[in-house]
């Protein structure tokens, strides 16, 4: 006679097989290497990992956590489909805002949060035989600001970035804290306006002597963002257009959805930007567009 627990277990297995549910879940990694920013690492590894998988770093907003951001976007569910791995770092200081202000975080191998995140990437590449040429970063608000930091300070690690509602690399440099509102309201209010060349020089200062290519960038921002003013979008675009040496080629309206304008720079293979009419802080993550930009999905 089959016991009730075994019947229950069998039913659960049958349900899993029939429904195709995933056994993968978000798990914490406590020993991933040097951790100068004292950040926490969480990772989502799908049941079926692709050979030499791509790696996406998904960065939460101020006040957020890795687990909260994991629930708020679909990168994990899409990982089940495409076989890539998602790292969800979690900040532990300044109201869980990422450090985008100190010289350490803004400098290649300088320390703080950016180096902690890079060490999470290195751990994942080694453990899962990841593709070092397909490492990407995306994030919202403070996570978007950190995406720009990683692209500037570690262009040798990341192949592309997709910041949603952030600000330029180096805008918060020298601020006393990490929260863009409390640390430096000048940046949050869009009052730090530089030439494209000066913004570009800030990026280039993140890794002195670096002569390689920089991560291609897909920048998202809402016109009705009153937390980080829209000028931050303008300054980001100026910054990366200078880094890549490209200028605006054309605008495409109602792309990828109604009210969004896609701005294409050069050939559109290094820099694109999306201005979302009437959207506040922060622009909802468009996973399909991001995965396409990263070359993971069509």
PDB file of C-alpha atoms in Angstrom:
ATOM      1  CA  UNK A   1       0.000   0.000   0.000  1.00  0.00           C
ATOM      2  CA  UNK A   2       1.388   3.417  -1.029  1.00  0.00           C
ATOM      3  CA  UNK A   3       1.636   5.884   1.822  1.00  0.00           C
ATOM      4  CA  UNK A   4      -0.029   9.288   1.620  1.00  0.00           C
ATOM      5  CA  UNK A   5       3.262  11.217   1.606  1.00  0.00           C
ATOM      6  CA  UNK A   6       4.459   9.226  -1.406  1.00  0.00           C
ATOM      7  CA  UNK A   7       1.183   9.839  -3.210  1.00  0.00           C
ATOM      8  CA  UNK A   8       1.509  13.540  -2.481  1.00  0.00           C
ATOM      9  CA  UNK A   9       5.068  13.561  -3.729  1.00  0.00           C
ATOM     10  CA  UNK A  10       4.113  11.691  -6.881  1.00  0.00           C
ATOM     11  CA  UNK A  11       1.274  14.089  -7.591  1.00  0.00           C
ATOM     12  CA  UNK A  12       3.619  17.022  -7.172  1.00  0.00           C
ATOM     13  CA  UNK A  13       6.118  15.514  -9.596  1.00  0.00           C
ATOM     14  CA  UNK A  14       3.355  14.750 -12.118  1.00  0.00           C
ATOM     15  CA  UNK A  15       2.018  18.283 -11.850  1.00  0.00           C
ATOM     16  CA  UNK A  16       5.495  19.680 -12.389  1.00  0.00           C
ATOM     17  CA  UNK A  17       5.996  17.524 -15.486  1.00  0.00           C
ATOM     18  CA  UNK A  18       2.610  18.340 -16.956  1.00  0.00           C
ATOM     19  CA  UNK A  19       2.762  22.080 -16.278  1.00  0.00           C
ATOM     20  CA  UNK A  20       6.443  22.433 -17.113  1.00  0.00           C
ATOM     21  CA  UNK A  21       7.131  24.416 -13.953  1.00  0.00           C
ATOM     22  CA  UNK A  22      10.692  25.322 -13.082  1.00  0.00           C
ATOM     23  CA  UNK A  23      12.472  24.123  -9.969  1.00  0.00           C
ATOM     24  CA  UNK A  24      14.936  27.010 -10.217  1.00  0.00           C
ATOM     25  CA  UNK A  25      14.715  29.771  -7.636  1.00  0.00           C
ATOM     26  CA  UNK A  26      16.552  32.831  -6.413  1.00  0.00           C
ATOM     27  CA  UNK A  27      19.321  31.797  -4.028  1.00  0.00           C
ATOM     28  CA  UNK A  28      21.922  33.707  -2.058  1.00  0.00           C
ATOM     29  CA  UNK A  29      25.644  33.210  -2.607  1.00  0.00           C
ATOM     30  CA  UNK A  30      27.566  34.162   0.521  1.00  0.00           C
ATOM     31  CA  UNK A  31      31.144  33.591  -0.581  1.00  0.00           C
ATOM     32  CA  UNK A  32      31.764  35.009  -4.031  1.00  0.00           C
ATOM     33  CA  UNK A  33      35.126  36.662  -3.364  1.00  0.00           C
ATOM     34  CA  UNK A  34      36.255  40.100  -2.216  1.00  0.00           C
ATOM     35  CA  UNK A  35      33.303  42.250  -1.222  1.00  0.00           C
ATOM     36  CA  UNK A  36      34.481  45.819  -0.520  1.00  0.00           C
ATOM     37  CA  UNK A  37      30.939  47.218  -0.813  1.00  0.00           C
ATOM     38  CA  UNK A  38      29.491  44.662   1.619  1.00  0.00           C
ATOM     39  CA  UNK A  39      26.798  43.859  -0.957  1.00  0.00           C
ATOM     40  CA  UNK A  40      24.730  40.688  -0.944  1.00  0.00           C
ATOM     41  CA  UNK A  41      24.684  38.390  -3.957  1.00  0.00           C
ATOM     42  CA  UNK A  42      21.621  36.543  -5.175  1.00  0.00           C
ATOM     43  CA  UNK A  43      21.527  34.479  -8.336  1.00  0.00           C
ATOM     44  CA  UNK A  44      18.964  32.831 -10.571  1.00  0.00           C
ATOM     45  CA  UNK A  45      20.224  29.823 -12.495  1.00  0.00           C
ATOM     46  CA  UNK A  46      17.599  28.206 -14.741  1.00  0.00           C
ATOM     47  CA  UNK A  47      17.081  24.464 -14.781  1.00  0.00           C
ATOM     48  CA  UNK A  48      18.531  24.315 -18.295  1.00  0.00           C
ATOM     49  CA  UNK A  49      21.568  26.557 -18.575  1.00  0.00           C
ATOM     50  CA  UNK A  50      22.853  27.290 -22.060  1.00  0.00           C
ATOM     51  CA  UNK A  51      26.382  26.261 -22.946  1.00  0.00           C
ATOM     52  CA  UNK A  52      28.622  29.216 -22.045  1.00  0.00           C
ATOM     53  CA  UNK A  53      25.647  31.217 -20.782  1.00  0.00           C
ATOM     54  CA  UNK A  54      25.247  34.964 -20.966  1.00  0.00           C
ATOM     55  CA  UNK A  55      25.039  36.763 -17.623  1.00  0.00           C
ATOM     56  CA  UNK A  56      22.730  39.654 -16.770  1.00  0.00           C
ATOM     57  CA  UNK A  57      23.271  41.806 -13.686  1.00  0.00           C
ATOM     58  CA  UNK A  58      19.899  43.260 -12.602  1.00  0.00           C
ATOM     59  CA  UNK A  59      20.223  46.151 -10.147  1.00  0.00           C
ATOM     60  CA  UNK A  60      17.489  47.363  -7.822  1.00  0.00           C
ATOM     61  CA  UNK A  61      16.425  50.913  -6.950  1.00  0.00           C
ATOM     62  CA  UNK A  62      17.014  52.867  -3.707  1.00  0.00           C
ATOM     63  CA  UNK A  63      15.152  51.201  -0.864  1.00  0.00           C
ATOM     64  CA  UNK A  64      14.876  48.012  -2.863  1.00  0.00           C
ATOM     65  CA  UNK A  65      16.367  44.568  -2.485  1.00  0.00           C
ATOM     66  CA  UNK A  66      17.470  41.769  -4.750  1.00  0.00           C
ATOM     67  CA  UNK A  67      14.383  39.722  -3.906  1.00  0.00           C
ATOM     68  CA  UNK A  68      12.022  42.637  -4.553  1.00  0.00           C
ATOM     69  CA  UNK A  69      13.589  43.386  -7.939  1.00  0.00           C
ATOM     70  CA  UNK A  70      13.514  39.696  -8.836  1.00  0.00           C
ATOM     71  CA  UNK A  71       9.748  39.754  -8.358  1.00  0.00           C
ATOM     72  CA  UNK A  72       9.256  43.010 -10.242  1.00  0.00           C
ATOM     73  CA  UNK A  73      10.719  41.999 -13.585  1.00  0.00           C
ATOM     74  CA  UNK A  74      10.650  38.986 -15.868  1.00  0.00           C
ATOM     75  CA  UNK A  75      14.344  38.398 -16.426  1.00  0.00           C
ATOM     76  CA  UNK A  76      14.243  35.166 -14.413  1.00  0.00           C
ATOM     77  CA  UNK A  77      11.290  33.702 -16.321  1.00  0.00           C
ATOM     78  CA  UNK A  78      12.968  34.615 -19.596  1.00  0.00           C
ATOM     79  CA  UNK A  79      16.142  32.933 -18.347  1.00  0.00           C
ATOM     80  CA  UNK A  80      14.131  29.713 -18.233  1.00  0.00           C
ATOM     81  CA  UNK A  81      13.525  30.192 -21.955  1.00  0.00           C
ATOM     82  CA  UNK A  82      16.943  31.385 -23.121  1.00  0.00           C
ATOM     83  CA  UNK A  83      19.288  29.731 -20.629  1.00  0.00           C
ATOM     84  CA  UNK A  84      21.159  32.774 -19.367  1.00  0.00           C
ATOM     85  CA  UNK A  85      21.947  33.480 -15.695  1.00  0.00           C
ATOM     86  CA  UNK A  86      20.747  36.494 -13.702  1.00  0.00           C
ATOM     87  CA  UNK A  87      22.698  38.041 -10.838  1.00  0.00           C
ATOM     88  CA  UNK A  88      20.602  40.163  -8.479  1.00  0.00           C
ATOM     89  CA  UNK A  89      22.974  42.130  -6.221  1.00  0.00           C
ATOM     90  CA  UNK A  90      21.556  43.730  -3.074  1.00  0.00           C
ATOM     91  CA  UNK A  91      22.910  46.962  -1.560  1.00  0.00           C
ATOM     92  CA  UNK A  92      23.217  47.169   2.219  1.00  0.00           C
ATOM     93  CA  UNK A  93      23.860  50.838   2.988  1.00  0.00           C
ATOM     94  CA  UNK A  94      22.373  54.324   2.520  1.00  0.00           C
ATOM     95  CA  UNK A  95      18.772  53.118   2.316  1.00  0.00           C
ATOM     96  CA  UNK A  96      19.911  50.353  -0.012  1.00  0.00           C
ATOM     97  CA  UNK A  97      21.144  52.823  -2.620  1.00  0.00           C
ATOM     98  CA  UNK A  98      24.125  51.910  -4.770  1.00  0.00           C
ATOM     99  CA  UNK A  99      27.329  53.866  -4.306  1.00  0.00           C
ATOM    100  CA  UNK A 100      27.775  55.995  -7.408  1.00  0.00           C
ATOM    101  CA  UNK A 101      29.622  58.808  -5.634  1.00  0.00           C
ATOM    102  CA  UNK A 102      32.962  57.676  -4.244  1.00  0.00           C
ATOM    103  CA  UNK A 103      36.213  57.626  -6.150  1.00  0.00           C
ATOM    104  CA  UNK A 104      36.500  53.937  -5.283  1.00  0.00           C
ATOM    105  CA  UNK A 105      33.274  52.901  -6.993  1.00  0.00           C
ATOM    106  CA  UNK A 106      33.904  55.152 -10.004  1.00  0.00           C
ATOM    107  CA  UNK A 107      37.405  53.795 -10.607  1.00  0.00           C
ATOM    108  CA  UNK A 108      38.389  50.504 -12.211  1.00  0.00           C
ATOM    109  CA  UNK A 109      39.379  48.079  -9.429  1.00  0.00           C
ATOM    110  CA  UNK A 110      38.967  50.924  -6.941  1.00  0.00           C
ATOM    111  CA  UNK A 111      36.593  49.126  -4.604  1.00  0.00           C
ATOM    112  CA  UNK A 112      33.138  49.732  -3.106  1.00  0.00           C
ATOM    113  CA  UNK A 113      29.899  48.481  -4.692  1.00  0.00           C
ATOM    114  CA  UNK A 114      31.038  48.372  -8.299  1.00  0.00           C
ATOM    115  CA  UNK A 115      33.930  46.025  -7.533  1.00  0.00           C
ATOM    116  CA  UNK A 116      31.688  43.832  -5.370  1.00  0.00           C
ATOM    117  CA  UNK A 117      29.342  43.449  -8.349  1.00  0.00           C
ATOM    118  CA  UNK A 118      32.214  42.705 -10.729  1.00  0.00           C
ATOM    119  CA  UNK A 119      33.448  39.999  -8.347  1.00  0.00           C
ATOM    120  CA  UNK A 120      29.955  38.473  -8.402  1.00  0.00           C
ATOM    121  CA  UNK A 121      30.270  38.353 -12.190  1.00  0.00           C
ATOM    122  CA  UNK A 122      33.713  36.749 -12.043  1.00  0.00           C
ATOM    123  CA  UNK A 123      32.431  34.121  -9.609  1.00  0.00           C
ATOM    124  CA  UNK A 124      29.513  33.307 -11.916  1.00  0.00           C
ATOM    125  CA  UNK A 125      31.668  33.150 -15.033  1.00  0.00           C
ATOM    126  CA  UNK A 126      33.997  30.666 -13.361  1.00  0.00           C
ATOM    127  CA  UNK A 127      31.355  28.495 -11.696  1.00  0.00           C
ATOM    128  CA  UNK A 128      29.016  28.179 -14.679  1.00  0.00           C
ATOM    129  CA  UNK A 129      31.505  28.461 -17.553  1.00  0.00           C
ATOM    130  CA  UNK A 130      29.856  31.718 -18.592  1.00  0.00           C
ATOM    131  CA  UNK A 131      30.619  33.715 -21.709  1.00  0.00           C
ATOM    132  CA  UNK A 132      32.815  36.631 -20.654  1.00  0.00           C
ATOM    133  CA  UNK A 133      31.907  38.461 -23.871  1.00  0.00           C
ATOM    134  CA  UNK A 134      28.190  38.397 -22.993  1.00  0.00           C
ATOM    135  CA  UNK A 135      27.964  40.057 -19.597  1.00  0.00           C
ATOM    136  CA  UNK A 136      25.312  42.758 -19.325  1.00  0.00           C
ATOM    137  CA  UNK A 137      23.943  45.219 -16.778  1.00  0.00           C
ATOM    138  CA  UNK A 138      20.513  46.757 -16.333  1.00  0.00           C
ATOM    139  CA  UNK A 139      18.700  48.441 -13.495  1.00  0.00           C
ATOM    140  CA  UNK A 140      16.151  50.981 -12.341  1.00  0.00           C
ATOM    141  CA  UNK A 141      16.747  54.353 -10.672  1.00  0.00           C
ATOM    142  CA  UNK A 142      19.757  53.806  -8.380  1.00  0.00           C
ATOM    143  CA  UNK A 143      20.290  50.550 -10.282  1.00  0.00           C
ATOM    144  CA  UNK A 144      20.319  52.524 -13.524  1.00  0.00           C
ATOM    145  CA  UNK A 145      22.877  54.915 -12.081  1.00  0.00           C
ATOM    146  CA  UNK A 146      25.018  51.918 -11.122  1.00  0.00           C
ATOM    147  CA  UNK A 147      24.579  50.502 -14.624  1.00  0.00           C
ATOM    148  CA  UNK A 148      26.238  53.645 -15.957  1.00  0.00           C
ATOM    149  CA  UNK A 149      28.984  53.331 -13.316  1.00  0.00           C
ATOM    150  CA  UNK A 150      29.730  49.751 -14.320  1.00  0.00           C
ATOM    151  CA  UNK A 151      29.796  50.677 -18.011  1.00  0.00           C
ATOM    152  CA  UNK A 152      32.309  53.441 -17.335  1.00  0.00           C
ATOM    153  CA  UNK A 153      34.545  51.829 -14.727  1.00  0.00           C
ATOM    154  CA  UNK A 154      34.465  48.267 -16.080  1.00  0.00           C
ATOM    155  CA  UNK A 155      34.140  48.432 -19.875  1.00  0.00           C
ATOM    156  CA  UNK A 156      36.332  45.337 -20.040  1.00  0.00           C
ATOM    157  CA  UNK A 157      33.708  43.323 -18.136  1.00  0.00           C
ATOM    158  CA  UNK A 158      30.373  44.472 -19.588  1.00  0.00           C
ATOM    159  CA  UNK A 159      29.260  44.252 -23.204  1.00  0.00           C
ATOM    160  CA  UNK A 160      26.080  46.337 -22.928  1.00  0.00           C
ATOM    161  CA  UNK A 161      23.939  48.289 -20.497  1.00  0.00           C
ATOM    162  CA  UNK A 162      20.283  49.249 -20.232  1.00  0.00           C
ATOM    163  CA  UNK A 163      19.635  51.882 -17.539  1.00  0.00           C
ATOM    164  CA  UNK A 164      16.008  52.737 -16.727  1.00  0.00           C
ATOM    165  CA  UNK A 165      15.603  56.225 -15.223  1.00  0.00           C
ATOM    166  CA  UNK A 166      19.150  56.900 -14.105  1.00  0.00           C
ATOM    167  CA  UNK A 167      21.727  59.640 -14.460  1.00  0.00           C
ATOM    168  CA  UNK A 168      25.130  60.037 -16.117  1.00  0.00           C
ATOM    169  CA  UNK A 169      28.298  58.348 -14.981  1.00  0.00           C
ATOM    170  CA  UNK A 170      30.053  60.634 -12.521  1.00  0.00           C
ATOM    171  CA  UNK A 171      27.121  62.950 -11.845  1.00  0.00           C
ATOM    172  CA  UNK A 172      27.183  62.094  -8.123  1.00  0.00           C
ATOM    173  CA  UNK A 173      30.987  62.120  -7.851  1.00  0.00           C
ATOM    174  CA  UNK A 174      32.076  63.473  -4.486  1.00  0.00           C
ATOM    175  CA  UNK A 175      28.607  63.478  -2.938  1.00  0.00           C
ATOM    176  CA  UNK A 176      28.394  62.560   0.753  1.00  0.00           C
ATOM    177  CA  UNK A 177      25.992  59.659   0.228  1.00  0.00           C
ATOM    178  CA  UNK A 178      24.433  57.377  -2.345  1.00  0.00           C
ATOM    179  CA  UNK A 179      20.837  58.598  -2.522  1.00  0.00           C
ATOM    180  CA  UNK A 180      20.600  60.988  -5.491  1.00  0.00           C
ATOM    181  CA  UNK A 181      17.954  63.064  -3.715  1.00  0.00           C
ATOM    182  CA  UNK A 182      19.686  63.535  -0.369  1.00  0.00           C
ATOM    183  CA  UNK A 183      23.309  63.258  -1.501  1.00  0.00           C
ATOM    184  CA  UNK A 184      23.247  65.648  -4.427  1.00  0.00           C
ATOM    185  CA  UNK A 185      19.930  67.270  -5.311  1.00  0.00           C
ATOM    186  CA  UNK A 186      21.723  69.193  -8.054  1.00  0.00           C
ATOM    187  CA  UNK A 187      22.009  65.981 -10.062  1.00  0.00           C
ATOM    188  CA  UNK A 188      18.529  64.768  -9.173  1.00  0.00           C
ATOM    189  CA  UNK A 189      17.115  68.120 -10.280  1.00  0.00           C
ATOM    190  CA  UNK A 190      18.956  67.963 -13.584  1.00  0.00           C
ATOM    191  CA  UNK A 191      21.038  71.028 -12.817  1.00  0.00           C
ATOM    192  CA  UNK A 192      24.441  69.520 -13.549  1.00  0.00           C
ATOM    193  CA  UNK A 193      24.789  70.321 -17.226  1.00  0.00           C
ATOM    194  CA  UNK A 194      28.100  69.658 -18.961  1.00  0.00           C
ATOM    195  CA  UNK A 195      29.304  69.542 -22.527  1.00  0.00           C
ATOM    196  CA  UNK A 196      29.207  66.138 -24.191  1.00  0.00           C
ATOM    197  CA  UNK A 197      32.999  66.087 -24.173  1.00  0.00           C
ATOM    198  CA  UNK A 198      33.215  66.753 -20.435  1.00  0.00           C
ATOM    199  CA  UNK A 199      30.709  63.994 -19.724  1.00  0.00           C
ATOM    200  CA  UNK A 200      32.646  61.677 -22.022  1.00  0.00           C
ATOM    201  CA  UNK A 201      35.902  62.541 -20.250  1.00  0.00           C
ATOM    202  CA  UNK A 202      34.319  61.503 -16.963  1.00  0.00           C
ATOM    203  CA  UNK A 203      33.574  58.060 -18.395  1.00  0.00           C
ATOM    204  CA  UNK A 204      37.084  57.768 -19.783  1.00  0.00           C
ATOM    205  CA  UNK A 205      38.517  58.702 -16.371  1.00  0.00           C
ATOM    206  CA  UNK A 206      36.916  55.602 -14.843  1.00  0.00           C
ATOM    207  CA  UNK A 207      39.546  53.325 -16.348  1.00  0.00           C
ATOM    208  CA  UNK A 208      42.664  55.377 -17.107  1.00  0.00           C
ATOM    209  CA  UNK A 209      44.662  54.039 -20.013  1.00  0.00           C
ATOM    210  CA  UNK A 210      41.870  51.814 -21.308  1.00  0.00           C
ATOM    211  CA  UNK A 211      41.836  51.697 -25.109  1.00  0.00           C
ATOM    212  CA  UNK A 212      39.146  49.106 -25.786  1.00  0.00           C
ATOM    213  CA  UNK A 213      35.501  49.452 -26.683  1.00  0.00           C
ATOM    214  CA  UNK A 214      32.775  50.538 -24.266  1.00  0.00           C
ATOM    215  CA  UNK A 215      29.512  48.714 -23.577  1.00  0.00           C
ATOM    216  CA  UNK A 216      26.766  49.667 -25.975  1.00  0.00           C
ATOM    217  CA  UNK A 217      24.010  51.555 -24.181  1.00  0.00           C
ATOM    218  CA  UNK A 218      20.208  51.536 -24.323  1.00  0.00           C
ATOM    219  CA  UNK A 219      18.921  54.462 -22.220  1.00  0.00           C
ATOM    220  CA  UNK A 220      15.321  54.764 -20.950  1.00  0.00           C
ATOM    221  CA  UNK A 221      13.656  57.761 -19.303  1.00  0.00           C
ATOM    222  CA  UNK A 222      10.202  59.202 -18.689  1.00  0.00           C
ATOM    223  CA  UNK A 223       9.296  62.789 -19.546  1.00  0.00           C
ATOM    224  CA  UNK A 224       7.206  63.087 -16.369  1.00  0.00           C
ATOM    225  CA  UNK A 225       9.925  61.891 -13.999  1.00  0.00           C
ATOM    226  CA  UNK A 226       9.946  64.302 -11.059  1.00  0.00           C
ATOM    227  CA  UNK A 227      12.317  62.268  -8.870  1.00  0.00           C
ATOM    228  CA  UNK A 228      15.188  62.448 -11.345  1.00  0.00           C
ATOM    229  CA  UNK A 229      14.415  65.273 -13.733  1.00  0.00           C
ATOM    230  CA  UNK A 230      14.328  64.660 -17.480  1.00  0.00           C
ATOM    231  CA  UNK A 231      17.541  66.640 -18.007  1.00  0.00           C
ATOM    232  CA  UNK A 232      19.346  63.576 -16.640  1.00  0.00           C
ATOM    233  CA  UNK A 233      18.223  61.738 -19.773  1.00  0.00           C
ATOM    234  CA  UNK A 234      19.601  64.517 -21.954  1.00  0.00           C
ATOM    235  CA  UNK A 235      22.928  64.461 -20.132  1.00  0.00           C
ATOM    236  CA  UNK A 236      23.226  60.668 -20.350  1.00  0.00           C
ATOM    237  CA  UNK A 237      22.630  60.809 -24.074  1.00  0.00           C
ATOM    238  CA  UNK A 238      25.235  63.557 -24.466  1.00  0.00           C
ATOM    239  CA  UNK A 239      27.717  61.524 -22.444  1.00  0.00           C
ATOM    240  CA  UNK A 240      27.461  58.269 -24.342  1.00  0.00           C
ATOM    241  CA  UNK A 241      27.147  59.897 -27.757  1.00  0.00           C
ATOM    242  CA  UNK A 242      30.545  61.455 -27.049  1.00  0.00           C
ATOM    243  CA  UNK A 243      32.040  58.170 -25.831  1.00  0.00           C
ATOM    244  CA  UNK A 244      30.928  56.432 -29.030  1.00  0.00           C
ATOM    245  CA  UNK A 245      31.484  59.402 -31.346  1.00  0.00           C
ATOM    246  CA  UNK A 246      27.956  59.234 -32.773  1.00  0.00           C
ATOM    247  CA  UNK A 247      25.178  61.742 -33.297  1.00  0.00           C
ATOM    248  CA  UNK A 248      21.418  61.496 -33.620  1.00  0.00           C
ATOM    249  CA  UNK A 249      20.394  59.841 -36.878  1.00  0.00           C
ATOM    250  CA  UNK A 250      16.620  59.682 -36.524  1.00  0.00           C
ATOM    251  CA  UNK A 251      13.657  59.389 -34.188  1.00  0.00           C
ATOM    252  CA  UNK A 252      11.104  56.592 -34.430  1.00  0.00           C
ATOM    253  CA  UNK A 253       7.798  57.396 -32.749  1.00  0.00           C
ATOM    254  CA  UNK A 254       5.539  54.988 -30.850  1.00  0.00           C
ATOM    255  CA  UNK A 255       8.361  52.478 -30.420  1.00  0.00           C
ATOM    256  CA  UNK A 256       8.394  50.016 -28.686  1.00  0.00           C
ATOM    257  CA  UNK A 257       4.957  51.172 -27.539  1.00  0.00           C
ATOM    258  CA  UNK A 258       2.633  54.109 -28.008  1.00  0.00           C
ATOM    259  CA  UNK A 259       4.025  57.318 -26.565  1.00  0.00           C
ATOM    260  CA  UNK A 260       7.634  56.151 -26.595  1.00  0.00           C
ATOM    261  CA  UNK A 261      10.146  57.700 -28.987  1.00  0.00           C
ATOM    262  CA  UNK A 262      13.193  55.684 -29.975  1.00  0.00           C
ATOM    263  CA  UNK A 263      16.230  57.852 -30.663  1.00  0.00           C
ATOM    264  CA  UNK A 264      18.818  56.202 -32.879  1.00  0.00           C
ATOM    265  CA  UNK A 265      22.413  57.380 -32.842  1.00  0.00           C
ATOM    266  CA  UNK A 266      24.821  56.544 -35.623  1.00  0.00           C
ATOM    267  CA  UNK A 267      23.956  53.113 -36.994  1.00  0.00           C
ATOM    268  CA  UNK A 268      21.991  52.265 -33.880  1.00  0.00           C
ATOM    269  CA  UNK A 269      24.430  49.542 -32.854  1.00  0.00           C
ATOM    270  CA  UNK A 270      26.141  51.452 -30.017  1.00  0.00           C
ATOM    271  CA  UNK A 271      23.577  53.860 -28.621  1.00  0.00           C
ATOM    272  CA  UNK A 272      19.799  54.078 -28.628  1.00  0.00           C
ATOM    273  CA  UNK A 273      17.588  56.004 -26.233  1.00  0.00           C
ATOM    274  CA  UNK A 274      13.899  55.846 -25.380  1.00  0.00           C
ATOM    275  CA  UNK A 275      11.922  58.876 -24.248  1.00  0.00           C
ATOM    276  CA  UNK A 276       8.636  57.787 -22.662  1.00  0.00           C
ATOM    277  CA  UNK A 277       5.996  60.529 -22.879  1.00  0.00           C
ATOM    278  CA  UNK A 278       4.049  61.033 -19.662  1.00  0.00           C
ATOM    279  CA  UNK A 279       5.887  58.267 -17.799  1.00  0.00           C
ATOM    280  CA  UNK A 280       7.182  59.052 -14.312  1.00  0.00           C
ATOM    281  CA  UNK A 281       9.838  57.507 -12.140  1.00  0.00           C
ATOM    282  CA  UNK A 282      10.767  54.913 -13.070  1.00  0.00           C
ATOM    283  CA  UNK A 283      10.112  53.597 -16.596  1.00  0.00           C
ATOM    284  CA  UNK A 284       8.805  50.007 -16.414  1.00  0.00           C
ATOM    285  CA  UNK A 285      11.387  47.475 -17.525  1.00  0.00           C
ATOM    286  CA  UNK A 286      10.897  46.352 -21.116  1.00  0.00           C
ATOM    287  CA  UNK A 287      12.509  42.929 -20.944  1.00  0.00           C
ATOM    288  CA  UNK A 288      11.965  42.028 -24.587  1.00  0.00           C
ATOM    289  CA  UNK A 289      13.701  45.191 -25.822  1.00  0.00           C
ATOM    290  CA  UNK A 290      16.535  44.736 -23.351  1.00  0.00           C
ATOM    291  CA  UNK A 291      17.097  41.094 -24.259  1.00  0.00           C
ATOM    292  CA  UNK A 292      17.100  42.008 -27.934  1.00  0.00           C
ATOM    293  CA  UNK A 293      19.644  44.775 -27.266  1.00  0.00           C
ATOM    294  CA  UNK A 294      21.808  42.287 -25.392  1.00  0.00           C
ATOM    295  CA  UNK A 295      21.630  39.898 -28.348  1.00  0.00           C
ATOM    296  CA  UNK A 296      20.003  37.202 -26.262  1.00  0.00           C
ATOM    297  CA  UNK A 297      16.565  37.236 -27.892  1.00  0.00           C
ATOM    298  CA  UNK A 298      15.368  38.170 -31.396  1.00  0.00           C
TER     299      UNK A 298
END
